[in-house]
Tab-separated table of C-alpha atoms in Angstrom:
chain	number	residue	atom	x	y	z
A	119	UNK	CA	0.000	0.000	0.000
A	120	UNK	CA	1.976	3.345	-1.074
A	121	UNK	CA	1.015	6.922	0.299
A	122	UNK	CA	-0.701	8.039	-2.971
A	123	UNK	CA	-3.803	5.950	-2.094
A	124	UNK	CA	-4.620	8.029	1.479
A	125	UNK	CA	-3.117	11.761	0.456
A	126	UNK	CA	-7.061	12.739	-0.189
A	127	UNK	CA	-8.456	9.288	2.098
A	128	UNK	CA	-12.483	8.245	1.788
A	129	UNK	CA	-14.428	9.126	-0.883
A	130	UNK	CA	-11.156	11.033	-2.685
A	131	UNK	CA	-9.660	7.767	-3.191
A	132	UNK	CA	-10.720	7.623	-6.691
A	133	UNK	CA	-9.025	10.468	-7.590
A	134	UNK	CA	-5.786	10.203	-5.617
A	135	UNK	CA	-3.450	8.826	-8.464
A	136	UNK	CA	-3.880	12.099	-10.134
A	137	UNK	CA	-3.355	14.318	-7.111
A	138	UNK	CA	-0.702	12.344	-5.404
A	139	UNK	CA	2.493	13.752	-6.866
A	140	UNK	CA	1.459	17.255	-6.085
A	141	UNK	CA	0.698	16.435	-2.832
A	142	UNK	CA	3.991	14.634	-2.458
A	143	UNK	CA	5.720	17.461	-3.914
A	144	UNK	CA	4.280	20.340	-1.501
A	145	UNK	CA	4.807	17.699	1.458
A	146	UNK	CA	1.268	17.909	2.331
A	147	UNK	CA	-0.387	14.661	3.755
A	148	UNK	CA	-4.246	14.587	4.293
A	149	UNK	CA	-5.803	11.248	5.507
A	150	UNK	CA	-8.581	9.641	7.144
A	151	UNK	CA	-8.507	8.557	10.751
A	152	UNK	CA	-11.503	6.235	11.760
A	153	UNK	CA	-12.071	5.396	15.142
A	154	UNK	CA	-14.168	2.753	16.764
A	155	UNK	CA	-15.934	5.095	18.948
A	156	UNK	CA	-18.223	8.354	18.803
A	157	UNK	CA	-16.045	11.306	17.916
A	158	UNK	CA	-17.593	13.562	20.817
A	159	UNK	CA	-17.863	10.663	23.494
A	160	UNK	CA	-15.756	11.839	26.534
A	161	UNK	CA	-12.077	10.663	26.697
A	162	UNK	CA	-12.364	7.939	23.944
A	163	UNK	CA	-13.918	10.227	21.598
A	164	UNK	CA	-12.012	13.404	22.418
A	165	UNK	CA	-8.671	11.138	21.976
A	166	UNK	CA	-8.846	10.493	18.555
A	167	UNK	CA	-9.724	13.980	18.237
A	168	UNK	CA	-6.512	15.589	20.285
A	169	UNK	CA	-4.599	13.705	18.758
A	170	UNK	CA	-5.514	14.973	14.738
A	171	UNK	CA	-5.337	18.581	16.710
A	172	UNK	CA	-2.131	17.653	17.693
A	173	UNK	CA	-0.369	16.320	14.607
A	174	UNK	CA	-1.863	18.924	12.884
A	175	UNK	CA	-0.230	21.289	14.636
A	176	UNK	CA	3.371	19.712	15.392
A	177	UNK	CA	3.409	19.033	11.666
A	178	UNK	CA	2.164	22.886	10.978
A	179	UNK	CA	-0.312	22.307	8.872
A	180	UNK	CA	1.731	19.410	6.955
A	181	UNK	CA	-0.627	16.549	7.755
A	182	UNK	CA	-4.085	16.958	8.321
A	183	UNK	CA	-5.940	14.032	9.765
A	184	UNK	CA	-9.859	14.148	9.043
A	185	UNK	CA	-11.309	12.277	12.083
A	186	UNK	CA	-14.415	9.848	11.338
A	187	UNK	CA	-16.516	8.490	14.229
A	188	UNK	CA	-17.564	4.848	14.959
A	189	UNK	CA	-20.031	3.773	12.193
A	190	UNK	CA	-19.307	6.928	9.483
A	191	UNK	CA	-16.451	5.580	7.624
A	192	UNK	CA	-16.027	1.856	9.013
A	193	UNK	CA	-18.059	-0.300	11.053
A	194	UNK	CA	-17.086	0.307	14.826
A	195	UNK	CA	-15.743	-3.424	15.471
A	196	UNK	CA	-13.628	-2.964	12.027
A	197	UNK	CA	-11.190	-0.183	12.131
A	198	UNK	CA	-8.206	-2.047	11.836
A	199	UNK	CA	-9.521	-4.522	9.678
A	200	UNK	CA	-9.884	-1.423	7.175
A	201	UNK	CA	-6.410	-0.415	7.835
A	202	UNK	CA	-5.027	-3.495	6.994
A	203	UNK	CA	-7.041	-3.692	3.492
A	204	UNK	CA	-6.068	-0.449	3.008
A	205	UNK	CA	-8.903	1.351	2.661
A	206	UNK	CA	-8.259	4.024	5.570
A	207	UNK	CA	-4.714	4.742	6.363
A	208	UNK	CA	-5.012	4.861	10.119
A	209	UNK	CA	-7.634	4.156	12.878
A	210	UNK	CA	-8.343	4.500	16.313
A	211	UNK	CA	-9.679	2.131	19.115
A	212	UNK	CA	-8.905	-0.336	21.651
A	213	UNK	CA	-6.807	-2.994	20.232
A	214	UNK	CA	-9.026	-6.233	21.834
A	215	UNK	CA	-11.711	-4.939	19.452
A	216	UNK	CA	-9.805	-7.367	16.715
A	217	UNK	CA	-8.340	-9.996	19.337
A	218	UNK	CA	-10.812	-12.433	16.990
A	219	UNK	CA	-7.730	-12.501	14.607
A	220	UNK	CA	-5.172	-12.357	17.651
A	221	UNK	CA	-5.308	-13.250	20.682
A	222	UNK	CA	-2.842	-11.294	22.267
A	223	UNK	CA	-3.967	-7.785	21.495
A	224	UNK	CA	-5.855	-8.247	24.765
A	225	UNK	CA	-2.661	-7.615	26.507
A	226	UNK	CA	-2.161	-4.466	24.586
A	227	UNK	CA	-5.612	-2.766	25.974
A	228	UNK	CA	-6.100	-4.728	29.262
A	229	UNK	CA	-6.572	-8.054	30.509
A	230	UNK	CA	-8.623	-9.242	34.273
A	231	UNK	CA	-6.580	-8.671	37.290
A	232	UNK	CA	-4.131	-6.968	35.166
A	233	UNK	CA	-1.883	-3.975	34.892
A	234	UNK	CA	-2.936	-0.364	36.092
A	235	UNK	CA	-2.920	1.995	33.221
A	236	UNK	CA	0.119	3.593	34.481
A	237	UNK	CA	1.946	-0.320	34.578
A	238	UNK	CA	0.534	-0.668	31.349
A	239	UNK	CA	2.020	2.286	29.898
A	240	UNK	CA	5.801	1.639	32.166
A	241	UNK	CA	5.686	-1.689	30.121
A	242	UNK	CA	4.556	-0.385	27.082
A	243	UNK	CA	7.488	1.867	27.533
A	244	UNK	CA	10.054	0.102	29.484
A	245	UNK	CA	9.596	-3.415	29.306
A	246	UNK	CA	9.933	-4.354	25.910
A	247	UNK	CA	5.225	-4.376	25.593
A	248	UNK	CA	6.059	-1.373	22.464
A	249	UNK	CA	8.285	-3.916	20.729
A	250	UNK	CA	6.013	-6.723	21.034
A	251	UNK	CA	3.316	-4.725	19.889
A	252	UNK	CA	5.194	-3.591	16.671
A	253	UNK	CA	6.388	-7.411	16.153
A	254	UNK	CA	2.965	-8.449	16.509
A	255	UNK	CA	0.776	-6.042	14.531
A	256	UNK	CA	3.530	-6.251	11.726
A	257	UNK	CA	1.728	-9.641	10.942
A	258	UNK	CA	-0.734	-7.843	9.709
A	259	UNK	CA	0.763	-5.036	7.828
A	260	UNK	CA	-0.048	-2.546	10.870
A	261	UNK	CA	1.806	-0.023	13.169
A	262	UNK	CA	0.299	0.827	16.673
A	263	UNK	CA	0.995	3.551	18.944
A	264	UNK	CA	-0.830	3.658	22.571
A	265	UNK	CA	-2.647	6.747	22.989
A	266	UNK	CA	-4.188	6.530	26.411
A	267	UNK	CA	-5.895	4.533	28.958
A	268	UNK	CA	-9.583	4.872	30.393
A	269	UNK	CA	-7.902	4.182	33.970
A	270	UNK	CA	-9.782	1.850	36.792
A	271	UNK	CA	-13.344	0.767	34.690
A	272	UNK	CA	-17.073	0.138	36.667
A	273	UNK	CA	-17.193	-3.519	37.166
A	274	UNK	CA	-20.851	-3.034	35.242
A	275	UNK	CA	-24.555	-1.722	35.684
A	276	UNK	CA	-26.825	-4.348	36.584
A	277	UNK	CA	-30.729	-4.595	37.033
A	278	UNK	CA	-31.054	-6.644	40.068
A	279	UNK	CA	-28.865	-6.598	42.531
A	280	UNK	CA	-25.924	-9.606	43.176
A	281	UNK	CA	-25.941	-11.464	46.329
A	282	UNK	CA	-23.633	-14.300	45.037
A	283	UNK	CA	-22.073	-16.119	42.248
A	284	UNK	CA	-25.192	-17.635	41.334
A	285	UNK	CA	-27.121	-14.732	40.446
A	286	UNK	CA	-24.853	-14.294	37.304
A	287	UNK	CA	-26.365	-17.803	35.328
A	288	UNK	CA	-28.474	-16.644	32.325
A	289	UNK	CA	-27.818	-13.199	32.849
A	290	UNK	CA	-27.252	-10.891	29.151
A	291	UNK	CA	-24.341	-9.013	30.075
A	292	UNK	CA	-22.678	-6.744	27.328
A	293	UNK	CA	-18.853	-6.897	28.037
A	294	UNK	CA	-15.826	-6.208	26.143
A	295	UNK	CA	-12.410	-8.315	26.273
A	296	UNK	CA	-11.272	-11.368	28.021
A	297	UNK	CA	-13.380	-9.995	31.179
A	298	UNK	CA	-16.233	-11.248	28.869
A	299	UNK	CA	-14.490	-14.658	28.774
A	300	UNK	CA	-14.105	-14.788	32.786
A	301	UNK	CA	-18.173	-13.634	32.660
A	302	UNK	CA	-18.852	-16.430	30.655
A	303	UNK	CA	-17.154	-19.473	33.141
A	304	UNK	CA	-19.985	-17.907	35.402
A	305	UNK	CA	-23.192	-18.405	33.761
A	306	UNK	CA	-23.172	-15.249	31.653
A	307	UNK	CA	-23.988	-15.118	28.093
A	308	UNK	CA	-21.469	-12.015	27.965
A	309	UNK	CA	-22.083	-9.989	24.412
A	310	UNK	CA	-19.948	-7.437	22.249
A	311	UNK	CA	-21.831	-4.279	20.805
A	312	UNK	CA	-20.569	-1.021	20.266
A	313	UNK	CA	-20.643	1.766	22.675
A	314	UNK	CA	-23.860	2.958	20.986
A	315	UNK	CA	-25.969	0.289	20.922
A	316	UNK	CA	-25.445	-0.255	24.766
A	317	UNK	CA	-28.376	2.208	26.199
A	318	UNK	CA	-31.388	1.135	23.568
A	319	UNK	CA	-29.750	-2.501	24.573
A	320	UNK	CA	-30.243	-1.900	28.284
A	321	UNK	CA	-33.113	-0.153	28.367
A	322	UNK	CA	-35.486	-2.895	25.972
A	323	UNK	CA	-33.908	-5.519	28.231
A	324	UNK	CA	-32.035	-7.530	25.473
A	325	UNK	CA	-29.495	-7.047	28.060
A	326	UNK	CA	-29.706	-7.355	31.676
A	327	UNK	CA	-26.414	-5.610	32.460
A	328	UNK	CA	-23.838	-3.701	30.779
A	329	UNK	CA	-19.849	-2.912	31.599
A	330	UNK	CA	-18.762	0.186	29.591
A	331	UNK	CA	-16.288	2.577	31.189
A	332	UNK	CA	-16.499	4.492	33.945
A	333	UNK	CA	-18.373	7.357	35.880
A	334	UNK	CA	-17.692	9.794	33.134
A	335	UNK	CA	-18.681	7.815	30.375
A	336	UNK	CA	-21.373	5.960	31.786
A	337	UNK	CA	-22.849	8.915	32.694
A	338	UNK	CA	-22.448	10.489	29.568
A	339	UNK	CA	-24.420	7.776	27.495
A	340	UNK	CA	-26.970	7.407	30.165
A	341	UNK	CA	-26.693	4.093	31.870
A	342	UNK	CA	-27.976	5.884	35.032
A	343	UNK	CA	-31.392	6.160	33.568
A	344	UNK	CA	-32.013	3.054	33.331
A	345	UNK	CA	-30.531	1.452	36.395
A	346	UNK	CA	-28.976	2.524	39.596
A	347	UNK	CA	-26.820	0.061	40.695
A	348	UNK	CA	-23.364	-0.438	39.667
A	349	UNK	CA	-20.629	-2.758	40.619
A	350	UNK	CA	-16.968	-1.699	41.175
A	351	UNK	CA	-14.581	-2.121	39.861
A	352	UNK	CA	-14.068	-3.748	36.905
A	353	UNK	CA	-11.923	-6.812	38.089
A	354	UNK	CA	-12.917	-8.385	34.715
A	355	UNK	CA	-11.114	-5.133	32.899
A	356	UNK	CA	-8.726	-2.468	35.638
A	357	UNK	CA	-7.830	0.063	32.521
A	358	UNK	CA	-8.789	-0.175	28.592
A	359	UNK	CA	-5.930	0.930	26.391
A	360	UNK	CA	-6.765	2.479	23.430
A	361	UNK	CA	-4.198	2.575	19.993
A	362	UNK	CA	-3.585	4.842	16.703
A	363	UNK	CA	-2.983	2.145	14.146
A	364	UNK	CA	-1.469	2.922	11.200
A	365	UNK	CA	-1.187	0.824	7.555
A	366	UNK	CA	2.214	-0.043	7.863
A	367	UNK	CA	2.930	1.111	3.968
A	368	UNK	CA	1.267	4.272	4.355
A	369	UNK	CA	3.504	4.762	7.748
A	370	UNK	CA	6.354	3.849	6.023
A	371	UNK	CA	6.121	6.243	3.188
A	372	UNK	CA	6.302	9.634	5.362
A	373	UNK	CA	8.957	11.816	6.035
A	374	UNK	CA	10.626	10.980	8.889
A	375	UNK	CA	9.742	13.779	11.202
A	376	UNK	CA	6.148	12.947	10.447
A	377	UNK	CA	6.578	9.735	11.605
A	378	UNK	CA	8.447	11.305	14.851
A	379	UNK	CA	5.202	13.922	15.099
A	380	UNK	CA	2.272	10.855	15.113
A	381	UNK	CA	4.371	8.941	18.179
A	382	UNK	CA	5.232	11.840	19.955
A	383	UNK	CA	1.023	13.318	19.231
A	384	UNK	CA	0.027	9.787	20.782
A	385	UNK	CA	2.058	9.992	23.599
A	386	UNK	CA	0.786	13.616	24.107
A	387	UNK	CA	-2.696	12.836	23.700
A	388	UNK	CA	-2.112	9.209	26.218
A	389	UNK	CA	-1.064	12.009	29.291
A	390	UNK	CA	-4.382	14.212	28.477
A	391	UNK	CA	-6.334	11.029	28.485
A	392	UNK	CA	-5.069	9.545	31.638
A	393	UNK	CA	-6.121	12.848	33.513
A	394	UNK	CA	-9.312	13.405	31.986
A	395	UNK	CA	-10.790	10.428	33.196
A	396	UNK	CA	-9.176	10.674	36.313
A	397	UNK	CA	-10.209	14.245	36.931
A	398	UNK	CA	-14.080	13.914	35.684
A	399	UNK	CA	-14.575	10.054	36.531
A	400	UNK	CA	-14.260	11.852	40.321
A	401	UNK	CA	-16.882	14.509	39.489
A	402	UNK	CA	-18.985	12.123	38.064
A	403	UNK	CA	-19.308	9.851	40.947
A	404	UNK	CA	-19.840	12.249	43.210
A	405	UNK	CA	-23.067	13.770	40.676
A	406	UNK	CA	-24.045	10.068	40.046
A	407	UNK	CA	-24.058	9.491	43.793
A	408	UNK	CA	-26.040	12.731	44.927
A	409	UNK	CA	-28.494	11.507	41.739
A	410	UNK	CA	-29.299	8.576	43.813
A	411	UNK	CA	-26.492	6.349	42.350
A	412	UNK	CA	-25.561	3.280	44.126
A	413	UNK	CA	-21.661	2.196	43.782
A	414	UNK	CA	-21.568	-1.419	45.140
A	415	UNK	CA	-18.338	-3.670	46.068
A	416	UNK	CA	-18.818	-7.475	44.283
A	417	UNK	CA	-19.751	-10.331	46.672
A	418	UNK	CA	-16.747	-11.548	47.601
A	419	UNK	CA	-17.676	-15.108	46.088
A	420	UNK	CA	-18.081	-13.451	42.710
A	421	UNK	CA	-14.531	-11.820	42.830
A	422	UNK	CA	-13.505	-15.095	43.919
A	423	UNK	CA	-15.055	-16.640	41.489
A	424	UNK	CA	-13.798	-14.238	38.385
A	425	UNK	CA	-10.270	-14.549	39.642
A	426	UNK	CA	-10.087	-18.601	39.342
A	427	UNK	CA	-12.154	-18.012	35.873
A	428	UNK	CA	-8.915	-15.762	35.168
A	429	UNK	CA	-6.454	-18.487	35.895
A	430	UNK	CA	-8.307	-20.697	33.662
A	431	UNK	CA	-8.610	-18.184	30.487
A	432	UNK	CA	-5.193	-17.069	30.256
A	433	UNK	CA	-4.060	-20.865	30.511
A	434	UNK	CA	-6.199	-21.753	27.707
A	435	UNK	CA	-5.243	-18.955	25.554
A	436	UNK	CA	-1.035	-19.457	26.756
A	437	UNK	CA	-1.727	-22.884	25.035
A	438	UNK	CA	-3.307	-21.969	22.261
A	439	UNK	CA	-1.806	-18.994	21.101
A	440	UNK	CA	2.264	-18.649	20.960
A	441	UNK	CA	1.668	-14.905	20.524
A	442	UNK	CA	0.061	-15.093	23.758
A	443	UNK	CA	2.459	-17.269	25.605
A	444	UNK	CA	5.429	-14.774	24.008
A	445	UNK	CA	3.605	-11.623	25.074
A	446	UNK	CA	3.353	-13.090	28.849
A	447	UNK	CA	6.740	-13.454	29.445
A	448	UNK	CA	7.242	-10.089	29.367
A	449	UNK	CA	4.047	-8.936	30.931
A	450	UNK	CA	4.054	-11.409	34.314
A	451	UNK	CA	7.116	-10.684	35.775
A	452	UNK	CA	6.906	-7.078	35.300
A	453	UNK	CA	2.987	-7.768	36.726
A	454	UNK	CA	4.387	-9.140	39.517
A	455	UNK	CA	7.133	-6.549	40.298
A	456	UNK	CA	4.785	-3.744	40.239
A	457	UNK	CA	2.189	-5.887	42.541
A	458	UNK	CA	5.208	-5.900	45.068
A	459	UNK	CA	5.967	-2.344	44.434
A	460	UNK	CA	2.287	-0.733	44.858
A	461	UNK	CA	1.712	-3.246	47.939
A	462	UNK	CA	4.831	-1.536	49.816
A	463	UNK	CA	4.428	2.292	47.959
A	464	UNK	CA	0.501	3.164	46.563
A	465	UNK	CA	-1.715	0.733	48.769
A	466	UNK	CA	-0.454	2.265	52.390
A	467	UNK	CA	-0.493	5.880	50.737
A	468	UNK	CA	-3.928	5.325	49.528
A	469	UNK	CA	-4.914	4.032	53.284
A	470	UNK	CA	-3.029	6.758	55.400
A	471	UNK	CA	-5.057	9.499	53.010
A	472	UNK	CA	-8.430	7.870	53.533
A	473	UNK	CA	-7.592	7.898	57.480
């Protein structure tokens, strides 16, 4: 796939053979970005967005980046499918979204009982997770950069309330990643649909529950209106990554400063993320509380219960996928370093401030 195809992107296409070498020649790049989620949703919206602000602007003007939202340019679920036909030269979106045709792109937005976002990123970073993530996205003729994290998730909005592990069998639960997986050992028939179809979903009772984001979010697209009980956390999903994926082709036919402006953009637009859901996930509790919210720890036989479903799933998938078994021998010891490190550093900070 060379650059020519994307420098007008969507319904240009047609036309870009003829308007390519101009467009080379004035260094001017203007693409497509589709992401997998509404382009004004809170934090996973407004990410996508920053970030074509932001390489706009580091690039002056030099590459424009037209964002699309789920469902205008590419089906929601299909974003990188499209970039790796071609047909859009970069997308946006939580990498687990196409874990259907590998299984270890869970590990690259968040996995059960996993990584903070912060780990996630010091691995990403540090310990080696940005190099498996290039080695295994190449297979597909992609190039991912992180761009953020939606930080500690609601565990989910239920109907009824949960007494014990039993009180999951039959329920409809909409759930993303391998949380859905860990739902499923329980009784759940755990379902994917985009962010949304999740309040019509809820409120007609196909589903009985749903697990989006977080206060901000779930706010945001109404979940409150239909229920008032929610579970936390999200055991089944601690932080959601989110990725700018480029066709590898198109990547590789900028300028090399370009290429230097769309990591350093998604590593500028990753902070911003981080502390916008941190900063108005707390103001949203506190107005979904005083709204008559209830927040609601699990029973401890269900976080029991989604822990051992844990241990099972990511055996399974360690012996059926070598991407996954390579991938984990990176992640776990790190895992279990920064367990030891936020048991002796964050966990008796965070109980001396509560008092």
């Amino acid at each position: 796939m060379k650059r020519r195809t994307f420098l007008m992107g969507g319904a240009a296409a047609a036309t870009a053979t003829t308007l390519a070498a101009p467009a080379i020649a004035s260094g001017h790049v203007k693409w497509d970005i589709a992401s997998s989620f509404p382009a004004a949703a809170p934090g996973v919206g407004t990410n996508v967005t920053r970030y074509a602000e932001l390489v706009n602007l580091m690039s002056d003007g030099r590459m424009e980046l037209t964002v699309y939202g789920a469902g205008e340019l590419v089906p929601p679920l299909e974003v990188e499918d499209a970039a790796q036909a071609g047909t859009v030269p970069v997308v946006h979106g939580p990498p687990y979204y196409a874990a259907g045709k590998e299984a270890a792109l869970h590990w690259f937005t968040g996995v059960p009982f996993g990584m903070t976002a912060n780990e996630h990123f010091a691995w990403l970073k540090w310990g080696g997770g940005q190099e498996l993530f290039d080695e295994v996205y190449a297979e597909r003729n992609l190039k991912p950069f992180y761009s953020g994290n939606s930080n500690t998730q609601s565990g989910g909005w239920f109907k009824e309330r949960l007494n014990s592990v039993e009180d999951l069998n039959g329920l409809n639960m909409r759930i993303a990643g391998l949380g859905a997986d860990v739902m499923r050992k329980l009784g759940v028939n755990a379902v994917l649909m985009p962010a949304g179809e999740i309040f019509q979903a809820l409120q007609s009772g196909a589903i009985d529950a749903a697990e989006w984001v977080g206060p901000m979010l779930d706010q945001a697209f109404g979940l409150q209106r239909i229920t008032n009980l929610c579970y936390m956390p999200a055991y089944a999903e601690p932080g959601a990554g989110v990725a700018v994926v480029f066709n590898q082709d198109a990547f590789a036919e900028l300028p090399d400063d370009l290429k230097a402006i769309c990591e350093a953009a998604a590593q500028a637009a990753a902070l911003e993320m981080h502390a916008q859901f941190d900063y108005f996930n707390a103001q949203a509790a506190r107005e979904l509380e005083e709204a008559g919210v209830e927040f609601l720890p699990w029973p401890d036989d269900i976080t029991n219960a989604q822990r051992q479903a844990w241990n099972e799933v990511r055996e399974e998938l360690r012996a059926a996928h070598s991407n996954v078994a390579r991938v984990l021998e990176s992640y776990e010891p790190y895992l279990e370093a920064a367990r030891e490190y936020s048991g002796m550093m964050t966990e008796p900070m965070l109980a001396a401030r509560r008092g």
